[in-house]
Coordinates of C-alpha atoms and ligand atoms in Angstrom, one line a residue:
X419 CA 16.7 7.8 20.3
X420 CA 17.4 5.1 17.7
X421 CA 16.6 6.0 14.0
X422 CA 17.9 4.8 10.7
X423 CA 19.5 7.4 8.8
X424 CA 20.5 7.7 5.0
X425 CA 23.9 9.9 4.5
X426 CA 23.7 9.2 0.5
X427 CA 21.6 7.8 -2.0
X428 CA 22.2 4.0 -3.0
X429 CA 22.2 0.1 -2.4
X430 CA 20.1 -1.2 1.0
X431 CA 23.5 -0.8 3.4
X432 CA 22.9 3.0 3.0
X433 CA 20.3 2.5 5.6
X434 CA 22.3 2.7 8.8
X435 CA 21.1 2.6 12.5
X436 CA 22.2 5.8 14.5
X437 CA 21.7 7.5 17.7
X438 CA 20.1 10.9 17.1
X439 CA 17.7 13.5 19.4
X440 CA 14.4 12.7 20.2
X441 CA 12.4 15.2 18.6
X442 CA 9.9 17.8 20.4
X443 CA 6.5 18.2 19.6
X444 CA 5.6 21.9 18.9
X445 CA 2.2 23.1 20.5
X446 CA 0.6 21.8 16.9
X447 CA 2.2 18.4 16.6
X448 CA 2.1 15.0 18.3
X449 CA 4.9 12.9 19.2
X450 CA 4.2 9.0 18.5
X451 CA 6.3 6.7 20.3
X452 CA 6.4 3.8 17.2
X453 CA 6.1 0.4 18.1
X454 CA 6.0 -1.0 14.5
X455 CA 6.9 0.4 11.1
X456 CA 5.4 -0.3 7.9
X457 CA 8.0 -1.2 4.5
X458 CA 6.7 0.1 1.3
X459 CA 8.8 -0.2 -2.2
X460 CA 8.6 3.5 -2.7
X461 CA 10.9 3.4 0.2
X462 CA 13.3 1.8 -1.6
X463 CA 12.9 3.9 -4.9
X464 CA 13.9 7.1 -2.6
X465 CA 17.0 5.3 -1.0
X466 CA 18.2 4.5 -4.5
X467 CA 18.0 8.0 -5.5
X468 CA 15.9 7.3 -8.6
X469 CA 12.4 8.7 -7.6
X470 CA 11.4 12.0 -9.0
X471 CA 10.7 13.6 -5.4
X472 CA 13.8 12.9 -3.0
X473 CA 14.2 14.4 0.4
X474 CA 17.3 16.2 1.3
X475 CA 20.1 14.5 2.9
X476 CA 20.5 13.0 5.5
X477 CA 16.9 11.8 5.9
X478 CA 15.1 8.8 8.2
X479 CA 12.8 6.8 5.8
X480 CA 9.3 6.0 6.1
X481 CA 5.6 7.4 6.5
X482 CA 3.7 4.5 7.8
X483 CA 3.8 3.3 11.5
X484 CA 1.6 2.7 14.4
X485 CA 2.3 3.4 18.3
X486 CA 1.1 5.4 21.2
X487 CA 1.1 9.1 21.7
X488 CA 4.0 9.9 23.9
X489 CA 3.2 14.0 23.8
X490 CA 0.7 16.4 22.4
X491 CA 1.1 19.7 21.8
X492 CA -1.1 22.4 23.9
X493 CA -3.4 23.0 20.4
X494 CA -3.8 19.6 19.7
X495 CA -7.4 18.4 20.4
X496 CA -7.9 15.5 17.9
X497 CA -5.4 12.7 20.1
X498 CA -4.0 12.5 23.7
X499 CA -1.1 11.0 25.5
X500 CA -1.3 7.4 25.5
X501 CA -3.8 6.9 22.4
X502 CA -3.0 3.8 20.3
X503 CA -2.6 5.4 16.7
X504 CA -1.5 4.8 13.3
X505 CA 0.0 7.4 11.0
X506 CA -0.1 8.2 7.6
X507 CA 2.9 10.4 7.6
X508 CA 5.7 12.2 9.6
X509 CA 8.0 15.3 9.4
X510 CA 10.9 13.3 11.0
X511 CA 10.5 9.8 9.4
X512 CA 9.1 6.5 10.5
X513 CA 12.2 4.1 10.8
X514 CA 12.7 5.5 14.2
X515 CA 11.9 4.9 18.1
X516 CA 9.6 8.3 17.8
X517 CA 8.2 10.3 15.1
X518 CA 6.5 14.0 14.9
X519 CA 3.5 14.2 13.2
X520 CA 0.6 16.7 12.2
X521 CA -2.8 15.6 13.6
X522 CA -4.2 14.9 10.3
X523 CA -1.9 12.2 9.7
X524 CA -2.5 10.4 13.0
X525 CA -5.6 8.2 13.2
X526 CA -7.2 5.8 15.9
X527 CA -6.1 2.5 16.1
X528 CA -9.0 0.3 17.3
X529 CA -8.1 -2.3 19.8
X530 CA -8.8 -5.5 17.8
X531 CA -5.7 -4.4 15.4
X532 CA -2.2 -5.1 16.6
X533 CA 0.5 -2.3 16.3
X534 CA 2.5 -4.7 13.6
X535 CA -1.0 -4.8 11.8
X536 CA -1.6 -0.8 12.4
X537 CA 2.0 -0.4 10.6
X538 CA 0.7 -1.8 7.4
X539 CA -2.4 0.5 7.1
X540 CA -1.8 3.9 5.8
X541 CA -0.3 3.5 2.6
X542 CA -1.4 0.3 1.2
X543 CA -5.0 0.8 2.7
X544 CA -5.4 4.2 1.7
X545 CA -4.0 3.5 -2.2
X546 CA -6.2 0.5 -2.4
X547 CA -9.5 2.4 -1.7
X548 CA -8.3 5.3 -3.7
X549 CA -8.1 3.3 -6.6
X550 CA -11.1 1.4 -6.1
X551 CA -13.3 4.1 -5.4
X552 CA -11.9 7.5 -6.0
X553 CA -10.2 6.6 -9.4
X554 CA -12.2 3.5 -11.0
X555 CA -15.7 4.4 -9.0
X556 CA -16.0 0.9 -8.4
X557 CA -19.7 -0.2 -7.7
X558 CA -21.0 -3.3 -5.8
X559 CA -21.6 -6.0 -8.1
X560 CA -19.2 -5.0 -10.6
X561 CA -16.2 -7.6 -11.4
X562 CA -12.6 -6.4 -10.1
X563 CA -9.0 -7.9 -11.0
X564 CA -6.6 -7.1 -8.5
X565 CA -3.2 -7.9 -10.7
X566 CA -1.0 -8.5 -7.8
X567 CA -3.3 -9.3 -4.8
X568 CA -0.6 -11.0 -2.4
X569 CA 1.2 -7.8 -1.2
X570 CA 0.4 -4.7 0.8
X571 CA -1.9 -3.1 -1.5
X572 CA -3.1 -6.2 -3.2
X573 CA -4.3 -7.7 0.3
X574 CA -6.0 -4.5 1.2
X575 CA -7.8 -4.0 -2.2
X576 CA -8.8 -7.7 -1.8
X577 CA -10.5 -7.1 1.3
X578 CA -11.9 -3.8 0.8
X579 CA -13.6 -4.9 -2.4
X580 CA -15.1 -8.1 -1.2
X581 CA -16.5 -5.9 1.6
X582 CA -18.1 -3.7 -0.9
X583 CA -19.7 -6.3 -2.6
X584 CA -17.3 -6.6 -5.8
X585 CA -16.6 -10.0 -7.6
X586 CA -13.2 -10.3 -6.5
X587 CA -10.4 -12.0 -8.9
X588 CA -6.8 -11.8 -7.4
X589 CA -3.5 -13.3 -8.8
X590 CA -0.4 -14.1 -6.9
X591 CA 2.8 -15.4 -8.0
X592 CA 3.0 -18.8 -5.5
X593 CA 1.0 -21.0 -3.9
X594 CA 1.4 -19.5 -0.3
X595 CA 0.4 -16.2 -2.0
X596 CA -2.7 -17.5 -3.7
X597 CA -4.0 -19.2 -0.6
X598 CA -3.7 -15.8 1.2
X599 CA -5.5 -14.0 -1.7
X600 CA -8.5 -16.5 -1.0
X601 CA -8.4 -16.2 2.7
X602 CA -8.5 -12.4 2.2
X603 CA -12.1 -12.8 0.3
X604 CA -11.1 -13.0 -3.5
X605 CA -13.8 -15.3 -5.3
X606 CA -11.2 -16.7 -7.4
X607 CA -7.3 -16.4 -7.7
X608 CA -4.9 -17.2 -10.7
X609 CA -1.2 -17.5 -10.6
X610 CA -0.1 -14.5 -12.5
X611 CA 3.2 -16.8 -14.0
X612 CA 0.9 -19.3 -15.3
X613 CA -0.1 -19.9 -19.1
X614 CA -3.2 -18.4 -20.3
X615 CA -4.4 -17.2 -17.0
X616 CA -6.1 -13.9 -17.8
X617 CA -7.9 -15.7 -20.6
X618 CA -9.1 -18.6 -18.1
X619 CA -10.1 -15.5 -15.5
X620 CA -12.1 -13.6 -18.2
X621 CA -13.9 -16.9 -19.1
X622 CA -14.9 -16.8 -15.5
X623 CA -17.1 -13.4 -16.1
X624 CA -19.1 -15.0 -19.2
X625 CA -16.4 -13.6 -21.4
X626 CA -17.2 -10.0 -20.7
X627 CA -14.2 -9.1 -19.0
X628 CA -13.5 -7.0 -16.1
X629 CA -15.1 -3.7 -15.1
X630 CA -12.1 -3.0 -13.1
X631 CA -8.5 -3.7 -12.8
X632 CA -6.2 -2.4 -9.9
X633 CA -2.6 -2.8 -11.8
X634 CA 0.5 -3.6 -9.7
X635 CA 2.8 -3.9 -12.5
X636 CA 1.8 -2.1 -15.4
X637 CA 4.9 -2.6 -17.2
X638 CA 4.5 -6.2 -17.6
X639 CA 0.6 -6.6 -17.6
X640 CA -1.1 -3.3 -19.1
X641 CA -1.2 -4.3 -22.6
X642 CA -2.9 -7.5 -21.7
X643 CA -5.0 -5.7 -19.2
X644 CA -6.8 -3.6 -21.8
X645 CA -7.6 -6.9 -23.5
X646 CA -9.3 -8.3 -20.4
X647 CA -11.5 -5.3 -19.7
X648 CA -15.3 -5.2 -20.2
X649 CA -17.1 -2.6 -22.3
X650 CA -16.4 0.8 -20.4
X651 CA -13.9 -1.1 -18.1
X652 CA -11.4 0.9 -16.3
X653 CA -7.6 0.0 -15.3
X654 CA -6.0 1.7 -12.5
X655 CA -2.4 2.0 -12.7
X656 CA -1.0 1.5 -9.1
X657 CA 2.7 0.0 -9.7
X658 CA 4.9 0.5 -12.5
X659 CA 8.5 -0.2 -13.0
X660 CA 9.3 0.6 -16.5
X661 CA 7.9 0.9 -20.1
X662 CA 5.4 -0.9 -22.2
X663 CA 3.8 -0.9 -25.6
X664 CA 0.1 -0.8 -25.8
X665 CA -2.6 -1.1 -28.7
X666 CA -4.6 1.7 -28.0
X667 CA -7.4 -0.3 -30.4
X668 CA -7.9 -2.4 -27.4
X669 CA -9.3 0.5 -25.4
X670 CA -11.1 2.1 -28.2
X671 CA -13.0 -1.1 -29.1
X672 CA -14.0 -1.1 -25.1
X673 CA -14.8 2.5 -24.4
X674 CA -12.0 1.9 -21.7
X675 CA -10.3 3.7 -19.4
X676 CA -6.5 4.1 -18.2
X677 CA -6.5 5.8 -15.1
X678 CA -3.2 6.6 -13.6
X679 CA -2.7 7.5 -9.5
X680 CA -0.5 8.0 -6.5
X681 CA -2.0 8.4 -3.2
X682 CA 0.1 12.0 -2.7
X683 CA -2.4 13.4 -5.5
X684 CA -5.3 12.8 -3.3
X685 CA -7.0 16.2 -1.8
X686 CA -7.2 17.0 2.0
X687 CA -11.0 16.3 1.5
X688 CA -10.5 12.9 -0.2
X689 CA -8.0 11.9 2.7
X690 CA -10.5 12.3 5.1
X691 CA -12.9 10.4 3.2
X692 CA -10.4 7.5 2.6
X693 CA -9.3 7.3 6.5
X694 CA -13.4 7.7 7.7
X695 CA -14.0 4.4 5.6
X696 CA -10.8 2.5 6.7
X697 CA -11.5 3.6 10.0
X698 CA -15.4 1.7 9.6
X699 CA -13.5 -0.9 7.9
X700 CA -10.8 -1.7 10.9
X701 CA -13.8 -1.5 13.5
X702 CA -16.1 -3.6 12.0
X703 CA -13.5 -6.5 11.1
X704 CA -14.0 -6.4 7.4
X705 CA -10.3 -5.0 7.1
X706 CA -7.5 -7.0 8.8
X707 CA -3.9 -6.1 7.7
X708 CA -1.7 -9.0 6.9
X709 CA 1.7 -9.0 8.5
X710 CA 3.9 -11.7 6.6
X711 CA 7.3 -10.8 8.3
X712 CA 8.7 -8.6 11.3
X713 CA 12.1 -7.8 11.2
X714 CA 14.3 -5.7 13.8
X715 CA 14.4 -2.0 13.1
X716 CA 18.2 -2.3 13.1
X717 CA 17.8 -4.5 9.9
X718 CA 15.9 -2.3 7.7
X719 CA 18.5 -3.1 4.8
X720 CA 17.3 -6.7 4.9
X721 CA 13.7 -5.3 4.8
X722 CA 14.4 -3.2 1.6
X723 CA 15.8 -6.3 0.0
X724 CA 13.0 -8.4 0.9
X725 CA 10.0 -5.9 -0.1
X726 CA 11.2 -6.3 -3.9
X727 CA 11.5 -10.3 -4.0
X728 CA 9.1 -12.1 -5.6
X729 CA 6.6 -14.0 -3.4
X730 CA 4.8 -11.5 -1.5
X731 CA 2.7 -12.1 1.6
X732 CA 1.1 -8.9 3.0
X733 CA 3.4 -6.4 4.8
X734 CA 6.9 -6.4 5.9
X735 CA 6.9 -4.6 9.3
X736 CA 9.9 -3.4 11.1
X737 CA 10.1 -3.3 15.1
X738 CA 12.0 -0.7 16.9
Ligands
LIG366 P1 4.3 -5.3 -2.6 O1 3.8 -5.8 -1.1 O2 5.9 -5.7 -2.7 O3 3.4 -6.4 -3.6 C1 3.8 -6.6 -4.9 C2 2.9 -7.3 -5.9 O4 2.9 -7.4 -7.1 C3 2.8 -9.0 -5.1 O5 1.5 -9.1 -5.0 C4 3.4 -9.4 -6.4 O6 3.1 -11.1 -6.3 C5 2.9 -8.7 -7.5 N1 3.6 -9.1 -8.8 C6 4.8 -9.4 -8.8 N2 4.7 -9.9 -10.2 C7 3.7 -9.4 -10.8 C8 3.3 -9.7 -12.1 N3 3.7 -10.2 -13.0 N4 1.8 -9.6 -12.6 C9 1.0 -9.0 -11.3 N5 1.7 -8.9 -10.1 C10 2.9 -9.0 -9.8 O7 3.9 -4.1 -3.1 P2 3.2 -3.2 -2.8 O8 3.0 -2.1 -1.5 O9 1.5 -3.8 -2.8 O10 2.8 -2.2 -3.7 C11 2.5 -2.7 -5.4 C12 3.0 -1.5 -6.3 O11 2.4 -0.3 -6.3 C13 4.5 -1.2 -6.2 O12 5.3 -1.0 -7.4 C14 4.4 0.0 -5.3 O13 5.6 0.8 -5.6 C15 3.2 0.9 -5.9 N6 2.4 1.6 -5.2 C16 2.0 3.0 -5.7 C17 1.2 3.8 -5.1 C18 0.5 4.7 -5.9 O14 0.2 5.9 -5.1 N7 0.4 4.9 -6.8 C19 0.9 3.6 -3.4 C20 1.7 2.1 -2.9 C21 2.2 1.5 -4.0 P3 3.9 -12.2 -6.3 O15 5.2 -11.6 -5.1 O16 2.9 -13.1 -5.5 O17 4.5 -12.7 -7.4

């Protein structure tokens, strides 16, 4: 089968298309024929060698994909050959024509969701759900600012928050991105490059500030976020690419909470809860993954450049 292999950490050009043996499922595994692969920023950090946890070389990147079950081990009862599925993990890497998965990482893909959309579910929607409900404990009727609402996690968070009855504010850096944020259900949208946008957004909460902020670029925004929270407000740091100085008094005066998170810290019970909620939202149509760009698998390097560029628009997806 064709797979992207990384022999050494480095720039996007270390992503090379190779012919490798097709993996075989053990009695406890599923082999998935991959129809589409979701690209996440973390895969660029890992490829560069700057991420705290690195795989042994060589490796095939990726953990998000959608496809069809090609083979099921004798002990697997949760999925059958021919099932449409999306995956949230694989032992052999998702940037490939086939991948091996544990049954817990394989989820039913409803017929109303395409394979390209399915490839964009796991990391983005699970992160958004965990940030909103398991970390911030957001409640219907509260206000949420999704700071970076045009990308993978942001579009997911916007749809999930709207469906749950929150008052949703989103930001994007382009006009196209702002339109997408509104289409996804945000009540208000702002350009995170515009002057005084945060003050103008807070004014729409009658000056109270936001109950919850989901933050995609904390090294730029965290200090300002603390001034935009309501009393008892919670900011969840989802994305961060550097350091920032904050004034702790802004948190003190609001009894505010600064909550970090990585999806990898979720327990098995929390993941079960997350995927049950996502399954319901996908089925009832409130969750509609946005595919901004489809690229051939062989051009994975191009996808790694694109996912870090400004002007996000949903997910970038690779097609084998
Ligand atoms: P993405 O699809 O590339 O989207 C990035 C988002 O950040 C876009 O909406 C972008 O908006 C926005 N952004 C750019 N400049 C911004 C600014 N100054 N203020 C606020 N937002 C800004 O990436 P993603 O998949 O959504 O992931 C977002 C971040 O979360 C990444 O850093 C990723 O590594 C991280 N992440 C963390 C976890 C976790 O477990 N903690 C899981 C998944 C992702 P424009 O392009 O429109 O400007």
